[in-house]
CSV table of C-alpha atoms in Angstrom, one decimal:
chain,number,residue,atom,x,y,z
A,14,MET,CA,2.6,36.5,-6.7
A,15,LEU,CA,0.0,34.0,-8.0
A,16,TYR,CA,2.6,31.3,-8.1
A,17,CYS,CA,3.6,31.8,-4.4
A,18,GLN,CA,-0.1,31.5,-3.5
A,19,GLU,CA,-0.5,28.3,-5.5
A,20,VAL,CA,2.5,26.8,-3.8
A,21,ALA,CA,1.2,27.8,-0.4
A,22,ASP,CA,-2.1,26.1,-1.2
A,23,ILE,CA,-0.3,22.7,-1.9
A,24,LYS,CA,-0.8,20.4,1.0
A,25,ALA,CA,1.2,17.2,1.7
A,26,THR,CA,-0.8,14.0,1.8
A,27,GLN,CA,0.0,10.5,3.2
A,28,THR,CA,1.0,9.6,-0.4
A,29,SER,CA,3.4,12.6,-0.4
A,30,TYR,CA,5.2,11.1,2.6
A,31,ALA,CA,5.2,7.6,1.2
A,32,VAL,CA,6.8,8.8,-2.0
A,33,LEU,CA,9.1,11.0,0.0
A,34,GLY,CA,10.2,7.9,2.0
A,35,LEU,CA,11.0,6.2,-1.3
A,36,LEU,CA,13.1,9.2,-2.4
A,37,ALA,CA,15.0,9.1,0.9
A,38,LEU,CA,16.3,5.7,-0.2
A,39,LYS,CA,17.7,6.9,-3.6
A,40,PRO,CA,16.8,9.1,-6.6
A,41,TRP,CA,14.2,7.6,-8.9
A,42,THR,CA,12.3,8.4,-12.1
A,43,THR,CA,8.5,8.4,-11.7
A,44,TYR,CA,8.5,5.0,-13.5
A,45,GLU,CA,10.9,3.6,-11.0
A,46,LEU,CA,8.9,5.1,-8.1
A,47,ALA,CA,5.7,3.5,-9.4
A,48,ARG,CA,7.5,0.1,-9.8
A,49,GLN,CA,9.0,0.3,-6.3
A,50,SER,CA,5.6,1.3,-4.8
A,51,GLU,CA,4.1,-1.8,-6.5
A,52,ARG,CA,6.8,-4.0,-5.1
A,53,SER,CA,6.8,-2.8,-1.5
A,54,LEU,CA,4.2,-0.2,-0.5
A,55,ARG,CA,1.2,-2.0,-2.1
A,56,TRP,CA,1.2,-4.5,0.7
A,57,PHE,CA,0.1,-1.9,3.2
A,58,PHE,CA,-0.4,1.4,1.4
A,59,PRO,CA,-1.6,0.7,-2.2
A,60,ARG,CA,-1.8,3.6,-4.5
A,61,ALA,CA,-2.6,4.0,-8.2
A,62,GLU,CA,0.4,4.4,-10.5
A,63,ARG,CA,-1.0,7.8,-11.6
A,64,ALA,CA,-1.0,9.0,-7.9
A,65,VAL,CA,2.7,8.2,-7.6
A,66,TYR,CA,3.5,10.1,-10.8
A,67,LEU,CA,1.5,13.2,-9.6
A,68,GLU,CA,3.0,13.0,-6.1
A,69,ALA,CA,6.6,13.4,-7.4
A,70,LYS,CA,5.5,16.7,-9.0
A,71,ARG,CA,3.8,17.8,-5.8
A,72,LEU,CA,7.0,17.1,-3.8
A,73,VAL,CA,8.9,19.4,-6.2
A,74,ALA,CA,6.3,22.1,-5.7
A,75,LEU,CA,6.7,21.8,-2.0
A,76,GLY,CA,10.5,22.1,-2.3
A,77,TRP,CA,10.9,18.6,-0.8
A,78,ALA,CA,12.3,17.1,-4.0
A,79,GLN,CA,14.1,18.3,-7.0
A,80,SER,CA,13.8,17.1,-10.6
A,81,THR,CA,16.6,16.7,-13.1
A,82,LYS,CA,16.1,15.8,-16.8
A,83,THR,CA,18.3,12.9,-18.0
A,84,ALA,CA,18.8,11.4,-21.4
A,85,THR,CA,19.4,7.8,-22.3
A,86,GLY,CA,19.9,7.8,-26.1
A,87,ARG,CA,17.0,9.8,-27.5
A,88,ARG,CA,14.8,9.1,-24.6
A,89,THR,CA,14.6,11.6,-21.8
A,90,SER,CA,13.3,11.1,-18.3
A,91,THR,CA,13.1,13.0,-15.1
A,92,VAL,CA,14.9,11.9,-12.0
A,93,TYR,CA,13.6,13.0,-8.6
A,94,THR,CA,15.9,13.5,-5.6
A,95,ILE,CA,14.9,14.3,-2.0
A,96,THR,CA,16.1,17.7,-0.8
A,97,ARG,CA,17.3,18.7,2.7
A,98,SER,CA,13.9,20.2,3.5
A,99,GLY,CA,12.3,17.0,2.2
A,100,ARG,CA,14.3,14.9,4.7
A,101,THR,CA,13.3,17.3,7.5
A,102,ALA,CA,9.6,17.0,6.5
A,103,LEU,CA,9.9,13.2,6.4
A,104,ARG,CA,11.5,13.1,9.9
A,105,ALA,CA,8.8,15.4,11.2
A,106,TRP,CA,6.0,13.3,9.7
A,107,LEU,CA,7.6,10.1,11.1
A,108,ALA,CA,7.4,11.6,14.6
A,109,THR,CA,3.7,12.4,14.4
A,110,PRO,CA,1.0,9.9,15.6
A,111,SER,CA,-0.4,7.7,12.8
A,112,ALA,CA,-4.1,7.5,11.8
A,113,PRO,CA,-5.7,4.3,12.8
A,114,PRO,CA,-5.5,1.4,10.4
A,115,GLN,CA,-8.4,0.9,8.0
A,116,LEU,CA,-9.5,-2.2,6.2
A,117,GLU,CA,-10.6,-1.9,2.6
A,118,SER,CA,-12.0,-5.1,1.1
A,119,GLU,CA,-14.5,-5.7,-1.7
A,120,GLY,CA,-15.0,-9.2,-0.3
A,121,ALA,CA,-16.0,-7.8,3.1
A,122,ILE,CA,-18.6,-5.5,1.4
A,123,LYS,CA,-20.0,-8.5,-0.5
A,124,ILE,CA,-20.2,-10.6,2.7
A,125,PHE,CA,-21.9,-7.6,4.5
A,126,PHE,CA,-24.6,-7.6,1.8
A,127,ALA,CA,-24.6,-11.4,1.1
A,128,ASP,CA,-28.2,-11.8,2.3
A,129,GLN,CA,-29.3,-10.1,-0.9
A,130,ALA,CA,-27.8,-12.8,-3.2
A,131,GLY,CA,-27.8,-16.1,-1.4
A,132,THR,CA,-25.5,-18.5,0.3
A,133,GLU,CA,-23.7,-19.8,-2.9
A,134,HIS,CA,-22.4,-16.2,-3.5
A,135,LEU,CA,-21.4,-15.9,0.1
A,136,ARG,CA,-19.6,-19.2,0.0
A,137,ALA,CA,-17.8,-18.2,-3.2
A,138,THR,CA,-16.6,-14.9,-1.7
A,139,VAL,CA,-15.3,-16.6,1.5
A,140,GLU,CA,-13.4,-19.2,-0.7
A,141,LEU,CA,-11.9,-16.4,-2.8
A,142,LEU,CA,-10.8,-14.5,0.3
A,143,ALA,CA,-9.1,-17.7,1.5
A,144,GLU,CA,-7.4,-18.2,-1.8
A,145,GLN,CA,-6.3,-14.5,-1.9
A,146,ALA,CA,-4.9,-14.7,1.6
A,147,ASP,CA,-3.0,-17.9,0.8
A,148,ASP,CA,-1.6,-16.3,-2.4
A,149,ALA,CA,-0.5,-13.2,-0.5
A,150,LEU,CA,1.2,-15.4,2.2
A,151,ASP,CA,3.1,-17.2,-0.6
A,152,GLN,CA,4.2,-14.0,-2.2
A,153,LEU,CA,5.3,-12.5,1.1
A,154,ALA,CA,7.3,-15.7,1.9
A,155,THR,CA,9.0,-15.4,-1.5
A,156,LEU,CA,9.7,-11.7,-0.8
A,157,ALA,CA,11.1,-12.4,2.6
A,158,ALA,CA,13.3,-15.2,1.3
A,159,GLY,CA,14.6,-13.1,-1.6
A,160,ALA,CA,17.4,-10.6,-1.8
A,161,PHE,CA,16.2,-7.2,-0.7
A,162,ALA,CA,17.1,-4.2,-2.9
A,163,PHE,CA,18.1,-2.4,0.2
A,164,PRO,CA,19.7,-5.0,2.6
A,165,GLU,CA,20.6,-2.3,5.1
A,166,ARG,CA,16.9,-1.8,5.7
A,167,MET,CA,16.2,-5.5,6.4
A,168,ARG,CA,15.4,-4.9,10.1
A,169,THR,CA,12.5,-2.4,9.4
A,170,ASN,CA,11.4,-4.4,6.3
A,171,VAL,CA,11.0,-7.5,8.4
A,172,LEU,CA,8.7,-5.6,10.9
A,173,SER,CA,6.5,-4.4,8.0
A,174,LEU,CA,6.4,-7.7,6.3
A,175,ARG,CA,5.5,-9.5,9.6
A,176,LEU,CA,2.6,-7.1,10.2
A,177,VAL,CA,1.2,-7.6,6.6
A,178,SER,CA,1.8,-11.4,6.8
A,179,ASP,CA,0.0,-11.6,10.1
A,180,VAL,CA,-3.0,-9.7,8.7
A,181,HIS,CA,-3.2,-12.2,5.7
A,182,GLN,CA,-2.9,-15.1,8.1
A,183,ALA,CA,-5.7,-13.7,10.2
A,184,ILE,CA,-7.8,-13.5,7.0
A,185,ALA,CA,-7.0,-17.1,6.1
A,186,ASP,CA,-7.9,-18.2,9.6
A,187,TRP,CA,-11.1,-16.2,9.5
A,188,ALA,CA,-12.0,-17.7,6.0
A,189,ASP,CA,-11.5,-21.2,7.5
A,190,TRP,CA,-13.9,-20.4,10.3
A,191,ALA,CA,-16.4,-18.6,7.9
A,192,ALA,CA,-16.6,-21.6,5.6
A,193,GLY,CA,-18.0,-23.6,8.5
A,194,ALA,CA,-20.3,-20.7,9.5
A,195,VAL,CA,-21.7,-20.6,6.0
A,196,ASP,CA,-22.5,-24.3,6.2
A,197,VAL,CA,-24.4,-23.6,9.5
A,198,LEU,CA,-26.2,-20.7,7.8
A,199,ASP,CA,-27.3,-23.0,5.1
A,200,THR,CA,-29.1,-25.2,7.7
A,201,GLY,CA,-31.0,-22.1,8.9
A,202,ASP,CA,-29.7,-22.5,12.5
A,203,ASP,CA,-28.6,-18.9,13.1
A,204,GLY,CA,-28.1,-19.5,16.8
A,205,ALA,CA,-25.4,-22.1,16.0
A,206,VAL,CA,-23.0,-19.5,14.4
A,207,GLU,CA,-20.5,-18.7,17.1
A,208,ARG,CA,-16.8,-17.8,17.0
A,209,GLN,CA,-14.7,-20.8,17.8
């Protein structure tokens, strides 16, 4: 009876549904799930590798995935496959309203508190954000130009990649504006900093 109560206490998280979505594509080992998450989900839903590993076990406890031990030579691994109830849960989740987007950026925090360190640190943070946005745009362009592992999903992948690409382009545009704003701040003319 204790086991039934423990299972009843297990709650699905956003990460549960992200991993469930990956399992809807094909069966994966946890190592493969972590690699696929790093290739695709990290652009808009980054999760630690450990979280992906733990989530596969949670999905089994929920009855949304099943695990099967396989052997390659002397090495064993566990392959996770979505169940019928997992597909039902995924479809139900896809039909619910999404939480609003949230921005997480260490650079934004540093800019928020930049008055505590000086303009040279502020300038360096803005420049780094510009470099990171440019690097992300290059990686996304390479990803978009390459062969997709699931070409039948290209239409939805393009929508996701465009959203992420537009966000990084907005950061690059902002960094360009902010570089000029930092120069104005250096002169001490606070009234001159306006969005162009």
